[in-house]
Coordinates of C-alpha atoms in Angstrom, one line a residue:
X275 CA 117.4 134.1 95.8
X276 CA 119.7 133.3 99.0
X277 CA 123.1 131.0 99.0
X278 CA 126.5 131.0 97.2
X279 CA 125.7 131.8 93.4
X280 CA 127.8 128.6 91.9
X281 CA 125.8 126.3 94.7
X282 CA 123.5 123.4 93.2
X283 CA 120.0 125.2 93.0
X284 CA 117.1 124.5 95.0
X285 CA 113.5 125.9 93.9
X286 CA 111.1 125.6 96.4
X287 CA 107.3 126.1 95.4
X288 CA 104.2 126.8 97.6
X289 CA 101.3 125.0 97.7
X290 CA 97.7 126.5 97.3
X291 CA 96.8 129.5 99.5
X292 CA 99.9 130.0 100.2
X293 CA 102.7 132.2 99.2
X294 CA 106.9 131.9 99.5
X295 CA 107.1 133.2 102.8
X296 CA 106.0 129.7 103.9
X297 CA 109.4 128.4 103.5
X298 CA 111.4 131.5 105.8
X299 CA 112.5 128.2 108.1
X300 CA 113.4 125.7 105.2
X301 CA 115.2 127.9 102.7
X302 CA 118.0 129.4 105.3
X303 CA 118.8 126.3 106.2
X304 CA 119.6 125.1 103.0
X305 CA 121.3 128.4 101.5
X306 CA 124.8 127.8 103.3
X307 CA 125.1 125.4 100.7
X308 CA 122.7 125.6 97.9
X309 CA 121.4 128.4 95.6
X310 CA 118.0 128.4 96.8
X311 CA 115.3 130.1 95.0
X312 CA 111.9 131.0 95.8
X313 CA 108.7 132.1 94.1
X314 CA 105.1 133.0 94.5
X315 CA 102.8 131.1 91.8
X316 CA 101.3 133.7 89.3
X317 CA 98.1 134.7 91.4
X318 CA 99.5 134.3 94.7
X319 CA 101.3 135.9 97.5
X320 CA 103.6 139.6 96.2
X321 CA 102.7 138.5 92.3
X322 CA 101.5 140.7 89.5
X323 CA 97.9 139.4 89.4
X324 CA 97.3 141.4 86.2
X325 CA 99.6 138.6 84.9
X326 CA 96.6 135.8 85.5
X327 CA 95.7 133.8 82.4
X328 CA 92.5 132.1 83.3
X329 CA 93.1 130.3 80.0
X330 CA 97.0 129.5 81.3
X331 CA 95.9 128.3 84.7
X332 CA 92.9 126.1 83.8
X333 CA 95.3 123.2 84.5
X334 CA 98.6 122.5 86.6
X335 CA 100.3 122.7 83.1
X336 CA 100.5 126.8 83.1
X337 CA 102.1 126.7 86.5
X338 CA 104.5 123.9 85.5
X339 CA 105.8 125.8 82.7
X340 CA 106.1 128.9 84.4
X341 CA 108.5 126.9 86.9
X342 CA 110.5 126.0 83.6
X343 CA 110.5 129.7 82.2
X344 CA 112.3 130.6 86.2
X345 CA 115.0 127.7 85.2
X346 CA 116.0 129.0 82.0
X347 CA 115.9 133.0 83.0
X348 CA 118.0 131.8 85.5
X349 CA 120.2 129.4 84.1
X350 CA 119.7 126.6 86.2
X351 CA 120.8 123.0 85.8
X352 CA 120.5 119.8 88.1
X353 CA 118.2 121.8 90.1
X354 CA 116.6 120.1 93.5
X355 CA 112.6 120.9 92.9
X356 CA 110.8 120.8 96.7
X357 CA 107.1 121.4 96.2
X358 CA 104.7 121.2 98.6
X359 CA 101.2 120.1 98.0
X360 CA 100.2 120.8 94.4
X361 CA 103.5 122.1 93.7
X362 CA 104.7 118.4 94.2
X363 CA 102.1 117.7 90.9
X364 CA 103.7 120.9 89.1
X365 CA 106.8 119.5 89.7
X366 CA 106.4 116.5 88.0
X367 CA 105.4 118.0 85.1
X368 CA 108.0 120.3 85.1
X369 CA 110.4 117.8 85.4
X370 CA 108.6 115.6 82.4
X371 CA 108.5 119.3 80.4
X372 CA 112.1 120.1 80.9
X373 CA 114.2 117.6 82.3
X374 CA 117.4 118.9 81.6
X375 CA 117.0 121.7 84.0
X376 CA 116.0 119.3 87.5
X377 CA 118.4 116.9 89.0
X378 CA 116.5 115.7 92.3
X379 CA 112.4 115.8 93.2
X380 CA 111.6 117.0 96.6
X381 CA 107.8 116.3 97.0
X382 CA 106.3 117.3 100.4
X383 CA 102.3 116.0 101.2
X384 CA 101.9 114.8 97.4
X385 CA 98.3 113.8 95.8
X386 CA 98.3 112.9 92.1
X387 CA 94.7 112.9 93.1
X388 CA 92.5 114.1 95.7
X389 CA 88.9 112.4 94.5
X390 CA 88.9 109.1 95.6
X391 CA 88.2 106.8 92.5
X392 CA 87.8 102.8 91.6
X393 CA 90.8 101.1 93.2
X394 CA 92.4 104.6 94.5
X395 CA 92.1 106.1 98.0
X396 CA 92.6 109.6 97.3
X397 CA 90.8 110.9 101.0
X398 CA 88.1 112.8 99.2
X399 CA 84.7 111.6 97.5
X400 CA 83.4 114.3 94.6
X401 CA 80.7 115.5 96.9
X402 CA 83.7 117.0 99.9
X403 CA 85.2 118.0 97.1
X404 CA 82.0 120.0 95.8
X405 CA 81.1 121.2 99.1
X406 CA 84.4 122.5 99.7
X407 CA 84.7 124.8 96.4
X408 CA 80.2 125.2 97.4
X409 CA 81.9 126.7 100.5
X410 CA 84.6 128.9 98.7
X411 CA 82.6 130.3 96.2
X412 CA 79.8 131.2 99.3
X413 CA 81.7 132.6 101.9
X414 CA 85.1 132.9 101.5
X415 CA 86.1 134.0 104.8
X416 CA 84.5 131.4 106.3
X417 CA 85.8 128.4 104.2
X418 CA 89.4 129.6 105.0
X419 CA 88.5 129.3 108.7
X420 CA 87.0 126.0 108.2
X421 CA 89.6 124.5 106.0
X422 CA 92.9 126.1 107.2
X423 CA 92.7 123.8 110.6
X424 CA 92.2 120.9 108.5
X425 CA 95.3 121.6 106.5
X426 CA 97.3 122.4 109.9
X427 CA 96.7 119.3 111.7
X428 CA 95.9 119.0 115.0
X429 CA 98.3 120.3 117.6
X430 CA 99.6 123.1 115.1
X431 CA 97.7 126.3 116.4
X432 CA 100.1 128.8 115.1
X433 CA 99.9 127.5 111.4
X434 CA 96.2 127.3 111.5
X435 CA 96.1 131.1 112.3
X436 CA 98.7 131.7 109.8
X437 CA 97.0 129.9 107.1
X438 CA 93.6 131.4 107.6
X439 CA 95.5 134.9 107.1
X440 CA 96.8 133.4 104.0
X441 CA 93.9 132.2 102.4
X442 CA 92.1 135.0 102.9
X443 CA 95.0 137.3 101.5
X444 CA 94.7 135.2 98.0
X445 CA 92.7 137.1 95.5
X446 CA 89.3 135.1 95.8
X447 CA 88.2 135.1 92.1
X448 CA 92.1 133.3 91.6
X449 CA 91.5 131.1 94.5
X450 CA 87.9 129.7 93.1
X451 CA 89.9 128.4 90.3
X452 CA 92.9 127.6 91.6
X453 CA 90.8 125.0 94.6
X454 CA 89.1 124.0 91.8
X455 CA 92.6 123.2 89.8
X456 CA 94.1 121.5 92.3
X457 CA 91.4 119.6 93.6
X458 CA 89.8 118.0 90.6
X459 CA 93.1 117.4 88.7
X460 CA 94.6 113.9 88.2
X461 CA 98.4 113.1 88.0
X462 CA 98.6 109.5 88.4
X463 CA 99.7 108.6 84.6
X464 CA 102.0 110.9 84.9
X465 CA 104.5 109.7 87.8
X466 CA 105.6 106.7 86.2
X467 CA 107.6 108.8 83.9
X468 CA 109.3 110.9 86.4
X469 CA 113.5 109.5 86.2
X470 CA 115.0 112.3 88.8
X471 CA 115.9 110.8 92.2
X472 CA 112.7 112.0 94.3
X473 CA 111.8 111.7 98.1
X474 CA 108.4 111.6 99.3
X475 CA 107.8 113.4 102.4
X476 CA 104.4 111.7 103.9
X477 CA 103.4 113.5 107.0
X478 CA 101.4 111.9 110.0
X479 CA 97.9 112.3 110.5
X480 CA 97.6 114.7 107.1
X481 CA 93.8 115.1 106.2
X482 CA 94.7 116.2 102.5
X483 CA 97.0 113.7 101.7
X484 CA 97.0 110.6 103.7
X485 CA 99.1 108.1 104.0
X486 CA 97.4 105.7 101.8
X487 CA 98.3 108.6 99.0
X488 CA 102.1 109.3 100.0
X489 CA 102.5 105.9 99.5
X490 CA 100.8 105.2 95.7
X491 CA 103.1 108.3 95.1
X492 CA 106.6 106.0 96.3
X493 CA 105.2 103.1 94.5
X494 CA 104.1 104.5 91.5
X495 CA 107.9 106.7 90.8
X496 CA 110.3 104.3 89.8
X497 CA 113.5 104.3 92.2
X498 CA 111.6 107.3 95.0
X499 CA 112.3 107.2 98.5
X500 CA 109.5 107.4 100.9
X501 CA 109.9 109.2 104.4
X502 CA 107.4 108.8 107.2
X503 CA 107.6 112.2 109.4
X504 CA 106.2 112.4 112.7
X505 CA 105.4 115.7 111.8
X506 CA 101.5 116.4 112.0
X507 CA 99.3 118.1 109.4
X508 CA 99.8 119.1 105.9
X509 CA 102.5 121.6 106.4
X510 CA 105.8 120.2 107.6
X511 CA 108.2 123.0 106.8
X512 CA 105.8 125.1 109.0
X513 CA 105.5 122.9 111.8
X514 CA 108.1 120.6 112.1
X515 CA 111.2 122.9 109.9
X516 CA 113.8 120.7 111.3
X517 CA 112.8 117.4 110.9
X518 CA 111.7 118.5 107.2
X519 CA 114.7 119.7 106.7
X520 CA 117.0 116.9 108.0
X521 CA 114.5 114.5 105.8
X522 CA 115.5 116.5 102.8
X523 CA 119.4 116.4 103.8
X524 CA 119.4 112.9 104.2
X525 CA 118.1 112.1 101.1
X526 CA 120.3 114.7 99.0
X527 CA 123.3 112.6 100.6
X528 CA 122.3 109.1 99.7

C-alpha cells in the first residue's frame, strides 16, 4: 500500500504469469494522489501457495472474491479497479459481486473470451488454445520462452526477458490451471451488467487480445470509454508506463 491513506483507492491486479511487481512504474505515479494497493493473486508472485484451493480457483470466480475480501479488510469504498489481462475479467465480477466497494473500472488488454466462437473474434481457435496448455504441461520452460514474446509485442525486448523470468518463477502445477482458467473461460454475458465508469485500454498490435476484442469489450459495457494506445504488445504498463498512465488520468478526470 503506497499514497495518502484518506486518498480514493486504486487496486491494481496482475495478469497471468505475472506478479505485483509488474506495476513498479504505474503505481508511483498514481500514489501522490490515490491510495494505491497492490496484490499478488493467490498462487502467484510473494503468495502463500499453501493457500491454493484447486476447488477455489477452478474459475475466475475464486480470484474475484478474493479481490472483494482485500476491499472489505481494508475498508475500501469507490475504489478504481485497473486489471490487466484476466484481472480485467476478475474485475468485472468483482464489481457485479460487490459493487458497493468499486467506483471506476480500469481494464487494460481485456478478453471476455479468448476462443474464437460463432459471430465472435476472440484471436484464438480451441486447437492454439490446446497446443498452448499441450506445450505447458510438456515443457514448461520452453512454453514460457515461446509465449512470453508473444505477450511482449514486438519491439519490447526487455519485457520479453522479464516475462520469461516470470513465468517460469510461477509454481508450474498452479500455472497448468491457472492457463487453463483464463484461457478457456467466457465473460461475455457478464459485461452488460457492469454500471461503474470503465475505460478500455486496447493496445496496438496485441496478439492476446486484439483489437477486434478491445472493442466488443467498449461495445458490450454500457457507457465505457475505449482508448487506442500506440503502445505495442500486451503489457502497456511495462512498455509504454506513461502513456498508460496518462490514459488512465484522462479518463479518471472526465
Amino acid at each position: 500500500m503506497s499514497g495518502p491513506e484518506a486518498a480514493r483507492p486504486m487496486l491494481l491486479a496482475h495478469g497471468f504469469g505475472c506478479d505485483q511487481t509488474m506495476w513498479r512504474a504505474v503505481a508511483p505515479e498514481f500514489a501522490v494522489d490515490h491510495r494505491v494497493v497492490t496484490f499478488d493473486h493467490v498462487g502467484s508472485g510473494g503468495s502463500d501457495l499453501g493457500a491454493y484451493d484447486p476447488q477455489r480457483y477452478a474459475s475466475l470466480a475464486g480470484y474475484a472474491d478474493d479481490v472483494v475480501a482485500i476491499c472489505r479488510e481494508l475498508d475500501l469504498h469507490d475504489v478504481v479497479f485497473v486489471g490487466h489481462s484476466v484481472s480485467a475479467m476478475i474485475g468485472v465480477l468483482a464489481v457485479l459481486r460487490a459493487p458497493e466497494h468499486f467506483g471506476a473500472l480500469v481494464m487494460v488488454g481485456p478478453s471476455p473470451r479468448y476462443v474464437d466462437d460463432e459471430g465472435y473474434t476472440g484471436g484464438f481457435s480451441r486447437a492454439d488454445v490446446a497446443a498452448l496448455l499441450d506445450s505447458l504441461d510438456s515443457n514448461p520452460d520452453q512454453w514460457a520462452a515461446a509465449l512470453a514474446p508473444v505477450v511482449a509485442g514486438p519491439g519490447n525486448p526487455e519485457v520479453t526477458a522479464e516475462l520469461t523470468a516470470s513465468f517460469c518463477r510461477t509454481d508450474p502445477v498452479v500455472a497448468r490451471q491457472f492457463a487453463r482458467v483464463t484461457f478457456l473461460s467466457d465473460n461475455r454475458a457478464d459485461l452488460p451488467a457492469v454500471r461503474v465508469p470503465t475505460l478500455v485500454l486496447q493496445c496496438t498490435d496485441d496478439s492476446i487480445a486484439p483489437e477486434p476484442v478491445g472493442r466488443y469489450v467498449h461495445q458490450q459495457v454500457p457507457g465505457s470509454v475505449f482508448t487506442q494506445l500506440a503502445a505495442t504488445g500486451h503489457c502497456p504498463h511495462l512498455s509504454a508506463p506513461e502513456e498508460t498512465v496518462a490514459a488512465i488520468r484522462a479518463f479518471l478526470e472526465r
